[in-house]
Amino acid sequence: MKSRIGHTAWLVGVAQFFVVHLIVQSAWARPYSWARNNVSDLGNAHCALQPDPEPRYICSPEHALMNVSFGLLGTLLIVGAALTGGALWRKRAAATVARLLLAGAGAGFVLVGLAPADVDENQHLLGALLIMGAGNIGLVLAGFGLTGRIPGPLRRLTSTLGVVALTALCLFLSHSYLGLGMGGMERVAAFPLLVWAGVVGACGLLDRAGVRREPARVP
């Protein structure tokens, strides 16, 4: 039951985040751009011209909803990291550290939600570093800490996603966007963790359902 709750937490957390993201961006009078705008712009509490790291005008009427979504996502990522347990993780150091770092990414989302960038920039930046730094290192380690019940290609893809996201973080911090724009490169650094958590959460629920149904097919 704990494992099922953990997988559900990841799936629900990620799904609600992307749904709220689309709702909040649609409320902007000036079109919101995934290439030109940071994800955090959706949570800014005030309408103003933001000069850094790229000039853009930010005005997010539904910023409160976005910040609630950040907080909920972070909380559910922590719950998932705590409860997935032996159904997902091997009993080895890599798995333990990966789970702690993924929980750290969850704490980062909570910080981002509590401290919008235009309210407390330092706390917001700390949250962002936990998400894209600790979270992506955790993703790399997760590829070595997942149990054999997880298909080999998915385990290998897990670490690959972490490496790609960490590379994107370095490019984002150096303002090298490779034609993706500031917001596009930030998403390459932040979204692999979320997509992974959503997919693993869904796969875990399907696997558990299959396990429960199997005895019913045995005469």
PDB file of C-alpha atoms in Angstrom:
ATOM      1  CA  MET A   1       0.000   0.000   0.000  1.00  0.00           C
ATOM      2  CA  LYS A   2       2.852   2.408   0.819  1.00  0.00           C
ATOM      3  CA  SER A   3       4.404   1.799  -2.571  1.00  0.00           C
ATOM      4  CA  ARG A   4       1.093   2.398  -4.315  1.00  0.00           C
ATOM      5  CA  ILE A   5       0.637   5.681  -2.455  1.00  0.00           C
ATOM      6  CA  GLY A   6       4.175   6.710  -3.430  1.00  0.00           C
ATOM      7  CA  HIS A   7       3.651   5.993  -7.116  1.00  0.00           C
ATOM      8  CA  THR A   8       0.274   7.736  -7.048  1.00  0.00           C
ATOM      9  CA  ALA A   9       1.843  10.782  -5.389  1.00  0.00           C
ATOM     10  CA  TRP A  10       4.394  11.117  -8.200  1.00  0.00           C
ATOM     11  CA  LEU A  11       1.821  10.685 -10.950  1.00  0.00           C
ATOM     12  CA  VAL A  12      -0.698  13.097  -9.431  1.00  0.00           C
ATOM     13  CA  GLY A  13       1.947  15.680  -8.555  1.00  0.00           C
ATOM     14  CA  VAL A  14       3.385  15.805 -12.060  1.00  0.00           C
ATOM     15  CA  ALA A  15       0.006  15.713 -13.791  1.00  0.00           C
ATOM     16  CA  GLN A  16      -1.458  18.572 -11.753  1.00  0.00           C
ATOM     17  CA  PHE A  17       1.681  20.659 -12.335  1.00  0.00           C
ATOM     18  CA  PHE A  18       1.466  20.498 -16.115  1.00  0.00           C
ATOM     19  CA  VAL A  19      -2.296  21.104 -16.092  1.00  0.00           C
ATOM     20  CA  VAL A  20      -1.913  24.165 -13.850  1.00  0.00           C
ATOM     21  CA  HIS A  21       1.053  25.359 -15.937  1.00  0.00           C
ATOM     22  CA  LEU A  22      -1.192  25.480 -19.025  1.00  0.00           C
ATOM     23  CA  ILE A  23      -4.050  27.154 -17.129  1.00  0.00           C
ATOM     24  CA  VAL A  24      -1.836  29.856 -15.627  1.00  0.00           C
ATOM     25  CA  GLN A  25       0.048  30.642 -18.836  1.00  0.00           C
ATOM     26  CA  SER A  26      -3.260  30.993 -20.702  1.00  0.00           C
ATOM     27  CA  ALA A  27      -4.279  33.798 -18.310  1.00  0.00           C
ATOM     28  CA  TRP A  28      -1.428  36.059 -19.472  1.00  0.00           C
ATOM     29  CA  ALA A  29      -2.525  39.113 -21.468  1.00  0.00           C
ATOM     30  CA  ARG A  30       0.807  39.070 -23.289  1.00  0.00           C
ATOM     31  CA  PRO A  31       1.368  35.562 -24.666  1.00  0.00           C
ATOM     32  CA  TYR A  32       3.551  33.426 -22.427  1.00  0.00           C
ATOM     33  CA  SER A  33       6.448  31.767 -24.271  1.00  0.00           C
ATOM     34  CA  TRP A  34       8.094  28.473 -23.341  1.00  0.00           C
ATOM     35  CA  ALA A  35      11.200  29.755 -25.118  1.00  0.00           C
ATOM     36  CA  ARG A  36      11.421  33.297 -23.701  1.00  0.00           C
ATOM     37  CA  ASN A  37       9.939  32.870 -20.216  1.00  0.00           C
ATOM     38  CA  ASN A  38      11.151  30.954 -17.193  1.00  0.00           C
ATOM     39  CA  VAL A  39       8.800  28.530 -15.486  1.00  0.00           C
ATOM     40  CA  SER A  40       9.130  30.692 -12.379  1.00  0.00           C
ATOM     41  CA  ASP A  41       7.689  33.679 -14.254  1.00  0.00           C
ATOM     42  CA  LEU A  42       4.282  32.048 -13.836  1.00  0.00           C
ATOM     43  CA  GLY A  43       4.581  32.442 -10.057  1.00  0.00           C
ATOM     44  CA  ASN A  44       5.827  36.038  -9.905  1.00  0.00           C
ATOM     45  CA  ALA A  45       3.564  38.075  -7.648  1.00  0.00           C
ATOM     46  CA  HIS A  46       3.955  41.466  -9.358  1.00  0.00           C
ATOM     47  CA  CYS A  47       3.681  42.826 -12.887  1.00  0.00           C
ATOM     48  CA  ALA A  48       7.033  44.313 -13.911  1.00  0.00           C
ATOM     49  CA  LEU A  49       9.796  44.355 -16.497  1.00  0.00           C
ATOM     50  CA  GLN A  50      12.355  41.753 -15.497  1.00  0.00           C
ATOM     51  CA  PRO A  51      15.854  42.496 -16.875  1.00  0.00           C
ATOM     52  CA  ASP A  52      17.682  39.289 -15.836  1.00  0.00           C
ATOM     53  CA  PRO A  53      18.736  36.857 -17.130  1.00  0.00           C
ATOM     54  CA  GLU A  54      16.908  38.030 -20.286  1.00  0.00           C
ATOM     55  CA  PRO A  55      14.677  41.152 -20.575  1.00  0.00           C
ATOM     56  CA  ARG A  56      10.952  40.310 -20.509  1.00  0.00           C
ATOM     57  CA  TYR A  57       7.718  41.708 -19.120  1.00  0.00           C
ATOM     58  CA  ILE A  58       6.101  39.472 -16.507  1.00  0.00           C
ATOM     59  CA  CYS A  59       2.493  39.688 -15.406  1.00  0.00           C
ATOM     60  CA  SER A  60       0.907  36.466 -14.157  1.00  0.00           C
ATOM     61  CA  PRO A  61      -2.680  37.025 -12.957  1.00  0.00           C
ATOM     62  CA  GLU A  62      -2.964  33.469 -11.618  1.00  0.00           C
ATOM     63  CA  HIS A  63       0.409  33.434  -9.861  1.00  0.00           C
ATOM     64  CA  ALA A  64      -1.132  32.221  -6.585  1.00  0.00           C
ATOM     65  CA  LEU A  65      -2.477  29.101  -8.298  1.00  0.00           C
ATOM     66  CA  MET A  66       0.948  28.397  -9.813  1.00  0.00           C
ATOM     67  CA  ASN A  67       2.687  28.741  -6.458  1.00  0.00           C
ATOM     68  CA  VAL A  68       0.196  26.362  -4.838  1.00  0.00           C
ATOM     69  CA  SER A  69       0.952  23.908  -7.652  1.00  0.00           C
ATOM     70  CA  PHE A  70       4.719  24.235  -7.036  1.00  0.00           C
ATOM     71  CA  GLY A  71       4.172  23.488  -3.357  1.00  0.00           C
ATOM     72  CA  LEU A  72       1.883  20.532  -4.032  1.00  0.00           C
ATOM     73  CA  LEU A  73       4.291  19.084  -6.591  1.00  0.00           C
ATOM     74  CA  GLY A  74       7.185  19.350  -4.165  1.00  0.00           C
ATOM     75  CA  THR A  75       5.247  17.752  -1.331  1.00  0.00           C
ATOM     76  CA  LEU A  76       4.135  14.830  -3.499  1.00  0.00           C
ATOM     77  CA  LEU A  77       7.675  14.295  -4.834  1.00  0.00           C
ATOM     78  CA  ILE A  78       8.864  13.970  -1.236  1.00  0.00           C
ATOM     79  CA  VAL A  79       6.027  11.564  -0.410  1.00  0.00           C
ATOM     80  CA  GLY A  80       6.885   9.456  -3.457  1.00  0.00           C
ATOM     81  CA  ALA A  81      10.587   9.341  -2.620  1.00  0.00           C
ATOM     82  CA  ALA A  82       9.756   8.250   0.929  1.00  0.00           C
ATOM     83  CA  LEU A  83       7.136   5.607   0.158  1.00  0.00           C
ATOM     84  CA  THR A  84       8.171   3.873  -3.079  1.00  0.00           C
ATOM     85  CA  GLY A  85      10.561   1.710  -1.068  1.00  0.00           C
ATOM     86  CA  GLY A  86      11.552  -1.831  -2.000  1.00  0.00           C
ATOM     87  CA  ALA A  87       9.079  -2.026  -4.864  1.00  0.00           C
ATOM     88  CA  LEU A  88      11.231   0.433  -6.783  1.00  0.00           C
ATOM     89  CA  TRP A  89      14.634   0.682  -5.104  1.00  0.00           C
ATOM     90  CA  ARG A  90      17.489  -1.720  -4.457  1.00  0.00           C
ATOM     91  CA  LYS A  91      19.038  -1.926  -0.990  1.00  0.00           C
ATOM     92  CA  ARG A  92      22.227  -0.105  -1.858  1.00  0.00           C
ATOM     93  CA  ALA A  93      23.849   3.272  -1.234  1.00  0.00           C
ATOM     94  CA  ALA A  94      23.064   4.652  -4.706  1.00  0.00           C
ATOM     95  CA  ALA A  95      19.355   4.123  -4.125  1.00  0.00           C
ATOM     96  CA  THR A  96      19.410   5.748  -0.685  1.00  0.00           C
ATOM     97  CA  VAL A  97      21.289   8.805  -1.915  1.00  0.00           C
ATOM     98  CA  ALA A  98      19.074   9.055  -5.004  1.00  0.00           C
ATOM     99  CA  ARG A  99      15.934   9.072  -2.881  1.00  0.00           C
ATOM    100  CA  LEU A 100      17.350  11.757  -0.586  1.00  0.00           C
ATOM    101  CA  LEU A 101      18.299  13.936  -3.559  1.00  0.00           C
ATOM    102  CA  LEU A 102      14.893  13.463  -5.203  1.00  0.00           C
ATOM    103  CA  ALA A 103      13.277  14.474  -1.925  1.00  0.00           C
ATOM    104  CA  GLY A 104      15.610  17.486  -1.961  1.00  0.00           C
ATOM    105  CA  ALA A 105      14.229  18.422  -5.370  1.00  0.00           C
ATOM    106  CA  GLY A 106      10.756  18.191  -3.859  1.00  0.00           C
ATOM    107  CA  ALA A 107      11.832  20.570  -1.096  1.00  0.00           C
ATOM    108  CA  GLY A 108      13.130  22.871  -3.834  1.00  0.00           C
ATOM    109  CA  PHE A 109       9.698  23.038  -5.454  1.00  0.00           C
ATOM    110  CA  VAL A 110       8.152  23.872  -2.076  1.00  0.00           C
ATOM    111  CA  LEU A 111      10.670  26.708  -1.626  1.00  0.00           C
ATOM    112  CA  VAL A 112       9.963  28.021  -5.137  1.00  0.00           C
ATOM    113  CA  GLY A 113       6.252  28.074  -4.358  1.00  0.00           C
ATOM    114  CA  LEU A 114       6.704  29.809  -1.008  1.00  0.00           C
ATOM    115  CA  ALA A 115       9.177  32.383  -2.339  1.00  0.00           C
ATOM    116  CA  PRO A 116       8.398  33.716  -5.831  1.00  0.00           C
ATOM    117  CA  ALA A 117      11.448  35.129  -7.612  1.00  0.00           C
ATOM    118  CA  ASP A 118      10.248  38.724  -7.202  1.00  0.00           C
ATOM    119  CA  VAL A 119       9.501  38.283  -3.483  1.00  0.00           C
ATOM    120  CA  ASP A 120      12.579  36.482  -2.106  1.00  0.00           C
ATOM    121  CA  GLU A 121      15.110  35.935  -4.870  1.00  0.00           C
ATOM    122  CA  ASN A 122      17.739  34.190  -2.733  1.00  0.00           C
ATOM    123  CA  GLN A 123      15.338  31.604  -1.337  1.00  0.00           C
ATOM    124  CA  HIS A 124      13.847  31.125  -4.787  1.00  0.00           C
ATOM    125  CA  LEU A 125      17.289  30.502  -6.299  1.00  0.00           C
ATOM    126  CA  LEU A 126      18.074  27.985  -3.564  1.00  0.00           C
ATOM    127  CA  GLY A 127      14.896  26.144  -4.461  1.00  0.00           C
ATOM    128  CA  ALA A 128      15.777  26.184  -8.164  1.00  0.00           C
ATOM    129  CA  LEU A 129      19.258  24.790  -7.459  1.00  0.00           C
ATOM    130  CA  LEU A 130      17.778  21.993  -5.368  1.00  0.00           C
ATOM    131  CA  ILE A 131      15.443  21.119  -8.250  1.00  0.00           C
ATOM    132  CA  MET A 132      17.920  21.231 -11.110  1.00  0.00           C
ATOM    133  CA  GLY A 133      21.070  20.397  -9.174  1.00  0.00           C
ATOM    134  CA  ALA A 134      20.215  17.888  -6.452  1.00  0.00           C
ATOM    135  CA  GLY A 135      17.239  16.495  -8.368  1.00  0.00           C
ATOM    136  CA  ASN A 136      19.188  15.750 -11.526  1.00  0.00           C
ATOM    137  CA  ILE A 137      22.125  14.217  -9.654  1.00  0.00           C
ATOM    138  CA  GLY A 138      19.525  12.054  -7.938  1.00  0.00           C
ATOM    139  CA  LEU A 139      18.177  11.098 -11.337  1.00  0.00           C
ATOM    140  CA  VAL A 140      21.635   9.963 -12.483  1.00  0.00           C
ATOM    141  CA  LEU A 141      22.048   7.825  -9.352  1.00  0.00           C
ATOM    142  CA  ALA A 142      18.508   6.483  -9.628  1.00  0.00           C
ATOM    143  CA  GLY A 143      19.505   4.643 -12.781  1.00  0.00           C
ATOM    144  CA  PHE A 144      21.859   2.529 -10.631  1.00  0.00           C
ATOM    145  CA  GLY A 145      19.484   2.178  -7.700  1.00  0.00           C
ATOM    146  CA  LEU A 146      16.299   0.932  -9.347  1.00  0.00           C
ATOM    147  CA  THR A 147      15.297  -2.693  -8.834  1.00  0.00           C
ATOM    148  CA  GLY A 148      15.400  -5.356 -11.527  1.00  0.00           C
ATOM    149  CA  ARG A 149      11.624  -5.102 -11.786  1.00  0.00           C
ATOM    150  CA  ILE A 150      12.197  -1.901 -13.750  1.00  0.00           C
ATOM    151  CA  PRO A 151      12.998  -2.695 -17.409  1.00  0.00           C
ATOM    152  CA  GLY A 152      16.671  -2.295 -18.286  1.00  0.00           C
ATOM    153  CA  PRO A 153      16.049   0.332 -20.994  1.00  0.00           C
ATOM    154  CA  LEU A 154      14.155   2.501 -18.495  1.00  0.00           C
ATOM    155  CA  ARG A 155      16.941   2.182 -15.913  1.00  0.00           C
ATOM    156  CA  ARG A 156      19.526   3.250 -18.504  1.00  0.00           C
ATOM    157  CA  LEU A 157      17.293   6.069 -19.742  1.00  0.00           C
ATOM    158  CA  THR A 158      16.959   7.318 -16.162  1.00  0.00           C
ATOM    159  CA  SER A 159      20.667   8.052 -15.822  1.00  0.00           C
ATOM    160  CA  THR A 160      20.814   9.434 -19.363  1.00  0.00           C
ATOM    161  CA  LEU A 161      18.013  11.891 -18.586  1.00  0.00           C
ATOM    162  CA  GLY A 162      19.925  13.038 -15.516  1.00  0.00           C
ATOM    163  CA  VAL A 163      23.103  13.650 -17.508  1.00  0.00           C
ATOM    164  CA  VAL A 164      21.195  15.547 -20.208  1.00  0.00           C
ATOM    165  CA  ALA A 165      19.441  17.676 -17.594  1.00  0.00           C
ATOM    166  CA  LEU A 166      22.680  18.477 -15.756  1.00  0.00           C
ATOM    167  CA  THR A 167      24.313  19.463 -19.052  1.00  0.00           C
ATOM    168  CA  ALA A 168      21.342  21.702 -19.808  1.00  0.00           C
ATOM    169  CA  LEU A 169      21.682  23.286 -16.361  1.00  0.00           C
ATOM    170  CA  CYS A 170      25.310  24.190 -17.079  1.00  0.00           C
ATOM    171  CA  LEU A 171      24.313  25.656 -20.452  1.00  0.00           C
ATOM    172  CA  PHE A 172      21.443  27.577 -18.852  1.00  0.00           C
ATOM    173  CA  LEU A 173      23.699  29.084 -16.178  1.00  0.00           C
ATOM    174  CA  SER A 174      26.228  30.102 -18.843  1.00  0.00           C
ATOM    175  CA  HIS A 175      23.453  31.710 -20.969  1.00  0.00           C
ATOM    176  CA  SER A 176      24.155  29.278 -23.816  1.00  0.00           C
ATOM    177  CA  TYR A 177      20.690  28.387 -25.017  1.00  0.00           C
ATOM    178  CA  LEU A 178      21.540  26.657 -28.330  1.00  0.00           C
ATOM    179  CA  GLY A 179      18.563  28.225 -30.071  1.00  0.00           C
ATOM    180  CA  LEU A 180      16.048  26.961 -27.492  1.00  0.00           C
ATOM    181  CA  GLY A 181      15.763  30.282 -25.691  1.00  0.00           C
ATOM    182  CA  MET A 182      16.198  30.880 -21.980  1.00  0.00           C
ATOM    183  CA  GLY A 183      12.929  29.183 -21.086  1.00  0.00           C
ATOM    184  CA  GLY A 184      13.515  26.295 -23.443  1.00  0.00           C
ATOM    185  CA  MET A 185      16.919  25.446 -21.982  1.00  0.00           C
ATOM    186  CA  GLU A 186      15.588  25.787 -18.439  1.00  0.00           C
ATOM    187  CA  ARG A 187      12.898  23.248 -19.269  1.00  0.00           C
ATOM    188  CA  VAL A 188      15.481  20.800 -20.606  1.00  0.00           C
ATOM    189  CA  ALA A 189      17.184  21.154 -17.215  1.00  0.00           C
ATOM    190  CA  ALA A 190      14.025  20.890 -15.078  1.00  0.00           C
ATOM    191  CA  PHE A 191      11.434  18.778 -16.887  1.00  0.00           C
ATOM    192  CA  PRO A 192      13.261  15.411 -17.340  1.00  0.00           C
ATOM    193  CA  LEU A 193      12.921  14.791 -13.596  1.00  0.00           C
ATOM    194  CA  LEU A 194       9.185  15.478 -13.729  1.00  0.00           C
ATOM    195  CA  VAL A 195       8.588  13.371 -16.839  1.00  0.00           C
ATOM    196  CA  TRP A 196      10.557  10.521 -15.271  1.00  0.00           C
ATOM    197  CA  ALA A 197       8.619  10.698 -11.999  1.00  0.00           C
ATOM    198  CA  GLY A 198       5.315  10.716 -13.868  1.00  0.00           C
ATOM    199  CA  VAL A 199       6.260   7.744 -16.058  1.00  0.00           C
ATOM    200  CA  VAL A 200       7.676   5.705 -13.163  1.00  0.00           C
ATOM    201  CA  GLY A 201       4.614   6.529 -11.073  1.00  0.00           C
ATOM    202  CA  ALA A 202       2.292   5.326 -13.834  1.00  0.00           C
ATOM    203  CA  CYS A 203       4.368   2.197 -14.511  1.00  0.00           C
ATOM    204  CA  GLY A 204       4.423   1.360 -10.806  1.00  0.00           C
ATOM    205  CA  LEU A 205       0.645   1.574 -10.546  1.00  0.00           C
ATOM    206  CA  LEU A 206       0.154  -0.557 -13.661  1.00  0.00           C
ATOM    207  CA  ASP A 207       2.638  -3.123 -12.403  1.00  0.00           C
ATOM    208  CA  ARG A 208       0.930  -3.349  -9.025  1.00  0.00           C
ATOM    209  CA  ALA A 209      -2.442  -3.763 -10.715  1.00  0.00           C
ATOM    210  CA  GLY A 210      -1.031  -6.575 -12.852  1.00  0.00           C
ATOM    211  CA  VAL A 211       0.401  -8.314  -9.798  1.00  0.00           C
ATOM    212  CA  ARG A 212      -2.975  -8.210  -8.056  1.00  0.00           C
ATOM    213  CA  ARG A 213      -4.852  -9.548 -11.068  1.00  0.00           C
ATOM    214  CA  GLU A 214      -2.452 -12.429 -11.760  1.00  0.00           C
ATOM    215  CA  PRO A 215      -3.680 -14.820  -9.037  1.00  0.00           C
ATOM    216  CA  ALA A 216      -7.233 -14.486 -10.338  1.00  0.00           C
ATOM    217  CA  ARG A 217      -6.147 -16.014 -13.661  1.00  0.00           C
ATOM    218  CA  VAL A 218      -4.605 -19.082 -12.005  1.00  0.00           C
ATOM    219  CA  PRO A 219      -7.120 -21.959 -11.655  1.00  0.00           C
TER     220      PRO A 219
END
